[in-house]
XYZ file of C-alpha atoms in Angstrom:
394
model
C 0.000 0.000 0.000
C 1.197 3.544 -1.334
C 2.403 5.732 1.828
C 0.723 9.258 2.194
C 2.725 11.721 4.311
C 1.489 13.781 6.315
C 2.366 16.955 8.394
C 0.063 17.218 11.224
C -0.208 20.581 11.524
C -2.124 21.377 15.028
C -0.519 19.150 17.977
C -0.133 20.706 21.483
C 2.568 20.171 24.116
C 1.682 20.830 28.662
C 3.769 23.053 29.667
C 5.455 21.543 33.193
C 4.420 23.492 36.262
C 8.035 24.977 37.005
C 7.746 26.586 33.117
C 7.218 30.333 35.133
C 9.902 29.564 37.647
C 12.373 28.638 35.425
C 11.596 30.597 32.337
C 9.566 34.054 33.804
C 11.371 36.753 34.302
C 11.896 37.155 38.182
C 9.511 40.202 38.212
C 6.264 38.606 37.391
C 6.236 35.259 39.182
C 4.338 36.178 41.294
C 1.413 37.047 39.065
C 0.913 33.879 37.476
C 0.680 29.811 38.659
C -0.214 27.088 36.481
C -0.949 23.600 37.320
C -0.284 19.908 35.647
C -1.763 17.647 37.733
C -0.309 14.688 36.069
C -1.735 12.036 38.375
C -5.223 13.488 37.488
C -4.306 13.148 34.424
C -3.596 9.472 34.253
C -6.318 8.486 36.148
C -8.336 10.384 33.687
C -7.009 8.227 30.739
C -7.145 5.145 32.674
C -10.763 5.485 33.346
C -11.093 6.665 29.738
C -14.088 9.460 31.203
C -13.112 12.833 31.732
C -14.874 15.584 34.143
C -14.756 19.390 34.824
C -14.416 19.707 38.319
C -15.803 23.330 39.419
C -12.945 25.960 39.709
C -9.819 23.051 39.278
C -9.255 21.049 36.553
C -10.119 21.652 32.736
C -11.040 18.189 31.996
C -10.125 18.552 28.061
C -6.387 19.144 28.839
C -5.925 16.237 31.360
C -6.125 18.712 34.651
C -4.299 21.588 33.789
C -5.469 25.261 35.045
C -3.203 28.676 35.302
C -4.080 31.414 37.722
C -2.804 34.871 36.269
C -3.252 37.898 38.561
C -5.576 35.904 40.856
C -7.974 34.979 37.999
C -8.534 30.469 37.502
C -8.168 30.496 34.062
C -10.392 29.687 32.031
C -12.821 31.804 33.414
C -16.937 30.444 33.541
C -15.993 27.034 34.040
C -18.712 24.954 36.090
C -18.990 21.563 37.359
C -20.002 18.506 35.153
C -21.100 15.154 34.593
C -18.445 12.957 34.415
C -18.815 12.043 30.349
C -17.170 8.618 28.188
C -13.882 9.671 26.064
C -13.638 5.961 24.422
C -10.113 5.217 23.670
C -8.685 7.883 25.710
C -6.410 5.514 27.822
C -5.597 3.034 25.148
C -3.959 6.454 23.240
C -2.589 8.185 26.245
C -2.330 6.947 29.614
C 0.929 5.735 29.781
C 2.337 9.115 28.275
C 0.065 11.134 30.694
C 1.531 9.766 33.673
C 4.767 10.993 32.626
C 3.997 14.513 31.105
C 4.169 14.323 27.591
C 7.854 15.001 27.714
C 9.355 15.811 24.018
C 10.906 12.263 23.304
C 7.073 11.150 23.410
C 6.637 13.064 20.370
C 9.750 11.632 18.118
C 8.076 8.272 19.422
C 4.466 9.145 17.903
C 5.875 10.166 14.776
C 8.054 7.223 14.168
C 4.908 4.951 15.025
C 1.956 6.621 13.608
C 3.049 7.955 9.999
C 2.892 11.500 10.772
C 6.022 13.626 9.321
C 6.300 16.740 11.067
C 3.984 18.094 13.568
C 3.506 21.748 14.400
C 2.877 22.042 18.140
C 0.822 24.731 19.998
C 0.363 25.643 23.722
C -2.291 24.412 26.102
C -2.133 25.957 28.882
C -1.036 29.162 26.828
C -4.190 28.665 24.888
C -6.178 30.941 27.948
C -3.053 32.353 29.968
C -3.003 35.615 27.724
C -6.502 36.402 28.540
C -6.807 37.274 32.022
C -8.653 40.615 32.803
C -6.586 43.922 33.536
C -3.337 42.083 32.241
C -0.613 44.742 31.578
C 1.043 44.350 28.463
C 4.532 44.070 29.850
C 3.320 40.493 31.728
C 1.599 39.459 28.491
C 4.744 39.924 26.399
C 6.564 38.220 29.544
C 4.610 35.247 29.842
C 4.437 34.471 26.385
C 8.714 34.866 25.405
C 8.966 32.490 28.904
C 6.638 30.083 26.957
C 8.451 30.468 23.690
C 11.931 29.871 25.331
C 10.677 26.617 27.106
C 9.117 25.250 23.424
C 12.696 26.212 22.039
C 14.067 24.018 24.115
C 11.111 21.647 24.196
C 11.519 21.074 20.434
C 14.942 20.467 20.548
C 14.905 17.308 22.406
C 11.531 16.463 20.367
C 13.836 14.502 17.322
C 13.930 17.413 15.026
C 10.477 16.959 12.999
C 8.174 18.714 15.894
C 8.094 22.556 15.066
C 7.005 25.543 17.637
C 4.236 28.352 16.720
C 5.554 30.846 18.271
C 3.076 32.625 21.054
C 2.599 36.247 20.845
C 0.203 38.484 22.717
C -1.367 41.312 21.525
C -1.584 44.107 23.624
C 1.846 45.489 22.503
C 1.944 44.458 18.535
C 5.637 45.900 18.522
C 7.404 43.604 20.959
C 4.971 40.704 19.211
C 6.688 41.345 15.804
C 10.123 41.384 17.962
C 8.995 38.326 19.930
C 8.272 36.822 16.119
C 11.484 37.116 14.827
C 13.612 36.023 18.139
C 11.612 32.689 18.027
C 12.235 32.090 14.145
C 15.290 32.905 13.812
C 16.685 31.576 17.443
C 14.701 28.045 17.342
C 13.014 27.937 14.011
C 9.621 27.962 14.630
C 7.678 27.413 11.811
C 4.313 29.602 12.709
C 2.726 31.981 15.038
C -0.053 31.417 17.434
C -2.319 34.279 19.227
C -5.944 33.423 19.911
C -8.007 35.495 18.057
C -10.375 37.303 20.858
C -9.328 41.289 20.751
C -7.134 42.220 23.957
C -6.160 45.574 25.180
C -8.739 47.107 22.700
C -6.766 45.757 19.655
C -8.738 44.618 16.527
C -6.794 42.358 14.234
C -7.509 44.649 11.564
C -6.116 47.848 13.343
C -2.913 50.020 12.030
C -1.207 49.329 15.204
C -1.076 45.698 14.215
C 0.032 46.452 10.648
C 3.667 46.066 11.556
C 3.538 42.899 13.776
C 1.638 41.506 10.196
C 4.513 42.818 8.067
C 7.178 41.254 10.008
C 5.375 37.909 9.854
C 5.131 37.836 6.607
C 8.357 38.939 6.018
C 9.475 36.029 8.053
C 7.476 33.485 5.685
C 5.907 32.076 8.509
C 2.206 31.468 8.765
C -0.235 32.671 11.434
C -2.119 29.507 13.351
C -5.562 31.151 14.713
C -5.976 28.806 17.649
C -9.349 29.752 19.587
C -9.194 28.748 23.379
C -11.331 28.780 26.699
C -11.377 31.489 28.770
C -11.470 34.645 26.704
C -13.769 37.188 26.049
C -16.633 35.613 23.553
C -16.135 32.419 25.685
C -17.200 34.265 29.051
C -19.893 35.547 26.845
C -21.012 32.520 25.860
C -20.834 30.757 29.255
C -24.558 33.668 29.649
C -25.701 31.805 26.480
C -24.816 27.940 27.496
C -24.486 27.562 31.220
C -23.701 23.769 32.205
C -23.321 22.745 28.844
C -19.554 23.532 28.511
C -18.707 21.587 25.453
C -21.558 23.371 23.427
C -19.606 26.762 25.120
C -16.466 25.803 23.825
C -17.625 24.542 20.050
C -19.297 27.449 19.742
C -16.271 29.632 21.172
C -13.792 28.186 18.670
C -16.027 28.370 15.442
C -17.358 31.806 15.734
C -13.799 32.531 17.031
C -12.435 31.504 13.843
C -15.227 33.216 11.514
C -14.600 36.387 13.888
C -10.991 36.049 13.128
C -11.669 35.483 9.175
C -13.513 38.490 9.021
C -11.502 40.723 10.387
C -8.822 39.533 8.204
C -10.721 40.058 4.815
C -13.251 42.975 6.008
C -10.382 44.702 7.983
C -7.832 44.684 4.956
C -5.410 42.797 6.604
C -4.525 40.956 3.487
C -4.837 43.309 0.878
C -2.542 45.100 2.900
C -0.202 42.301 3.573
C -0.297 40.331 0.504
C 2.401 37.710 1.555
C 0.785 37.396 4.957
C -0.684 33.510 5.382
C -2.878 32.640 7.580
C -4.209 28.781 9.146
C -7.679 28.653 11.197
C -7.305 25.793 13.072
C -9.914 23.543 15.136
C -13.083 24.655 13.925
C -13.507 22.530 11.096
C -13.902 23.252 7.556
C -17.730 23.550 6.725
C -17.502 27.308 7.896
C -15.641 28.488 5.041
C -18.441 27.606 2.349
C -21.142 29.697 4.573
C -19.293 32.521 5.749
C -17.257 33.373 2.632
C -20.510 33.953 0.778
C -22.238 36.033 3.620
C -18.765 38.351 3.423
C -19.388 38.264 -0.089
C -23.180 39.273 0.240
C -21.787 42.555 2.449
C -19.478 43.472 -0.388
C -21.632 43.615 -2.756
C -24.188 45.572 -0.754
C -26.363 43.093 -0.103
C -26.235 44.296 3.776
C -28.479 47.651 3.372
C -26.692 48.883 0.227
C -23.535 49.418 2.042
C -19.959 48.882 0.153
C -16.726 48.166 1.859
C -13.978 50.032 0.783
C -10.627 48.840 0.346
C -11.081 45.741 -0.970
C -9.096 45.261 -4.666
C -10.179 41.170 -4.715
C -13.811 39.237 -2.999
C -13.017 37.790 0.165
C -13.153 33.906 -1.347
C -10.240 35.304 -3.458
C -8.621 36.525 -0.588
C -8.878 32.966 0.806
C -7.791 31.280 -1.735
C -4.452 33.315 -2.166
C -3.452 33.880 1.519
C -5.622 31.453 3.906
C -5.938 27.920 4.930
C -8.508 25.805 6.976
C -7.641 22.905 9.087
C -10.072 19.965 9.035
C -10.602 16.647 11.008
C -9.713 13.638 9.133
C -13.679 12.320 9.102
C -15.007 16.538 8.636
C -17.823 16.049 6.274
C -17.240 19.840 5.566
C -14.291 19.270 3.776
C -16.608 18.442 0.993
C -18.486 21.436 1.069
C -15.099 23.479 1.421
C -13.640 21.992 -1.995
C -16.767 23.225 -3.077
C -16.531 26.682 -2.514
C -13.114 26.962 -2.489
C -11.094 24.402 -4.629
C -9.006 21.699 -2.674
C -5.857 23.750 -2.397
C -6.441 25.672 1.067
C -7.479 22.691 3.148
C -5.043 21.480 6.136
C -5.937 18.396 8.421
C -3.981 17.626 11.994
C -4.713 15.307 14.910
C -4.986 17.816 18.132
C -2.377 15.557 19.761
C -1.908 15.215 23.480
C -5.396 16.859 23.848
C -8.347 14.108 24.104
C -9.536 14.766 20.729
C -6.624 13.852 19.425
C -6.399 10.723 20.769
C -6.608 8.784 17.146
C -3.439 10.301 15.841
C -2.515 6.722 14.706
C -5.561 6.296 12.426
C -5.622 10.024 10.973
C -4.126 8.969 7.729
C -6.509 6.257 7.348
C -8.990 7.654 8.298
C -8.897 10.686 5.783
C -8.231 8.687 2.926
C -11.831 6.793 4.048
C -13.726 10.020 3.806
C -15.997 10.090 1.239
C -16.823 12.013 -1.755
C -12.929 13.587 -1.946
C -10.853 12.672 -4.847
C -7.897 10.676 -3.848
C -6.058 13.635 -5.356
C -7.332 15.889 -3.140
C -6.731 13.988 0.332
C -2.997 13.773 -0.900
C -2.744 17.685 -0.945
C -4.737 18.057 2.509
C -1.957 15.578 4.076
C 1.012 16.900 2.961
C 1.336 19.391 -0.193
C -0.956 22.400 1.366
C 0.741 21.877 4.476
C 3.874 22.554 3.028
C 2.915 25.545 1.360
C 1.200 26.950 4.608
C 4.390 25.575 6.391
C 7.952 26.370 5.673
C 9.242 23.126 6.270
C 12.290 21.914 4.342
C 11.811 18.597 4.117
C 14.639 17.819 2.334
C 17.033 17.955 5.169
């Protein structure tokens, strides 16, 4: 049988709970904790259930919580029902109980017939998001967390590439923060999560040269939507004790939110070289929303026009912007629909329990239905690489 490779492009590493004692700057210590309770988190497995446990443990990333400036992040969290993850100890308890340490990672690859894997932050996911942060401790927290993954990835086998974490609230030391981690560990991407902080939209001036130096770098941006921010919170009014429903919602409208401000805001007619990945939200969005941007631009939204726009926003897509799919997504079809087959990603979520069938993602995409074999080969592997700069000939 033919071997497809495949670069799973959204993985995520735990950071350890010394990560702000040994990495923070002395200064801020004392403004943020996290916690990895890694017994919880085998036991977890084991049992194969999870739970959210009121005001402790986020169930979906095996008991880990951070406390920034006296806030539990992520913020609206409530107790639960304890709820059946099949097949979450079969793929992780052994690797639990030790912490996901980076040879794990070399070891997955080597087994499971992934190639590279782009890995993103978990507890980092929320940390940035805390109310009244200043943006001297967001910049802090997130070069502490970029210096641990440089050194993370380093004893990960070479083939398991950092995204770079920025925070927002002070664009210029994010563009600086962008370039130390590229060109001092060779991180392949950046990561922010898309909810506005500090009263920064994506789309505003002040961001224009954090989006310039990215793109001068030739490194993507990975839109990574996590708990505890700002439309989460909100949603926690809408969906109270039904946190899973909070958190799908959360990270799809986070990612059409995130789209939108992208296209609408000029941020790639702008920045023409600027790529961009949405990640965990699927791929049926793309069909729906693309066409009601469209319907605004041509004034199909009380007559209005949007200036500043040379190209339509599926255009925009198609040139600058990729979506990252599950392996069994129905909505893949409907995005090679609407878009063509050449923007689609696919990844495994690794280490977190949705990930958990990382060693049947292959097969499992080439299974889907109703996608040209043709087209499942360039969602594995050859959009990746262009969204990726990953030489794989070294």
């Amino acid at each position: 049988m033919e071997r497809y490779r495949f670069i799973d492009g959204d993985a995520h590493i735990f950071e350890p709970d010394n990560i702000w004692d040994d990495y923070l700057e002395s200064k801020y210590r004392s403004d943020i904790k996290s916690y990895v309770n890694y017994k919880r988190a085998s036991e977890i497995a084991e049992a194969g259930t999870f739970v959210r446990e009121a005001g402790s443990d986020d169930p979906l990333t095996f008991g880990v919580r951070v406390e920034v400036k006296g806030h539990v992040m992520p913020m609206g969290q409530r107790e639960g029902e304890r709820e059946p993850l099949p097949g979450l100890g079969d793929a992780y308890e052994e690797w639990a109980r030790q912490g996901f340490p980076a040879r794990v990672y070399k070891e997955v690859m080597d087994n499971s017939g992934i190639d590279y894997m782009i890995v993103y932050p978990t507890v980092g996911l929320w940390a940035g998001h805390a109310p009244d942060m200043e943006p001297e401790l967001g910049t802090a927290i997130r070069r502490a967390y970029n210096t641990w993954l440089g050194d993370f990835c380093a004893d990960a086998g070479g083939r398991a590439f950092g995204a770079a974490s920025i925070d927002l609230r002070d664009p210029k030391a994010a563009a600086l923060e962008v370039r130390r981690c590229v060109k001092e560990y060779g991180f392949r991407a950046v990561h922010f999560n898309p909810t506005p902080v500090a009263q920064h939209r994506l789309y505003d001036e002040v961001c224009d040269p954090l989006w310039a130096e990215i793109a001068d770098l030739g490194v993507p941006v990975g839109v990574h939507p996590g708990s505890g921010n700002a439309l989460d919170i909100m949603l926690y009014h809408y969906f109270p004790g039904l946190p899973l429903t909070q958190t799908t919602v959360a990270f799809s409208v986070g990612n059409m939110f995130a789209c939108a401000s992208f296209i609408m805001g000029g941020v790639l007619e702008r920045h023409p070289k600027l790529r961009v990945i949405f990640l965990e939200s699927g791929a049926g969005w793309v069909a729906y929303w693309l066409e009601r941007l469209q319907s605004s631009v041509n004034g199909g939204f009380r007559g209005l026009n949007i200036p500043g726009l040379s190209m339509t926003p599926t255009e925009y897509f198609q040139r600058q912007c990729f979506v990252s799919a599950d392996q069994d997504d129905p909505g893949i079809k409907l995005a090679i629909d609407a878009i063509g087959d050449d923007n689609i990603t696919t990844a495994t979520d690794f280490s977190h329990p949705e990930g958990r069938r990382y060693g049947q993602a292959v097969e499992m995409l080439l299974g889907l239905p109703e996608v040209s074999l043709e087209s499942k080969r360039k969602i594995l592997w050859d959009n990746a690489l262009r969204a990726y700069p990953i030489d794989v000939t070294s």
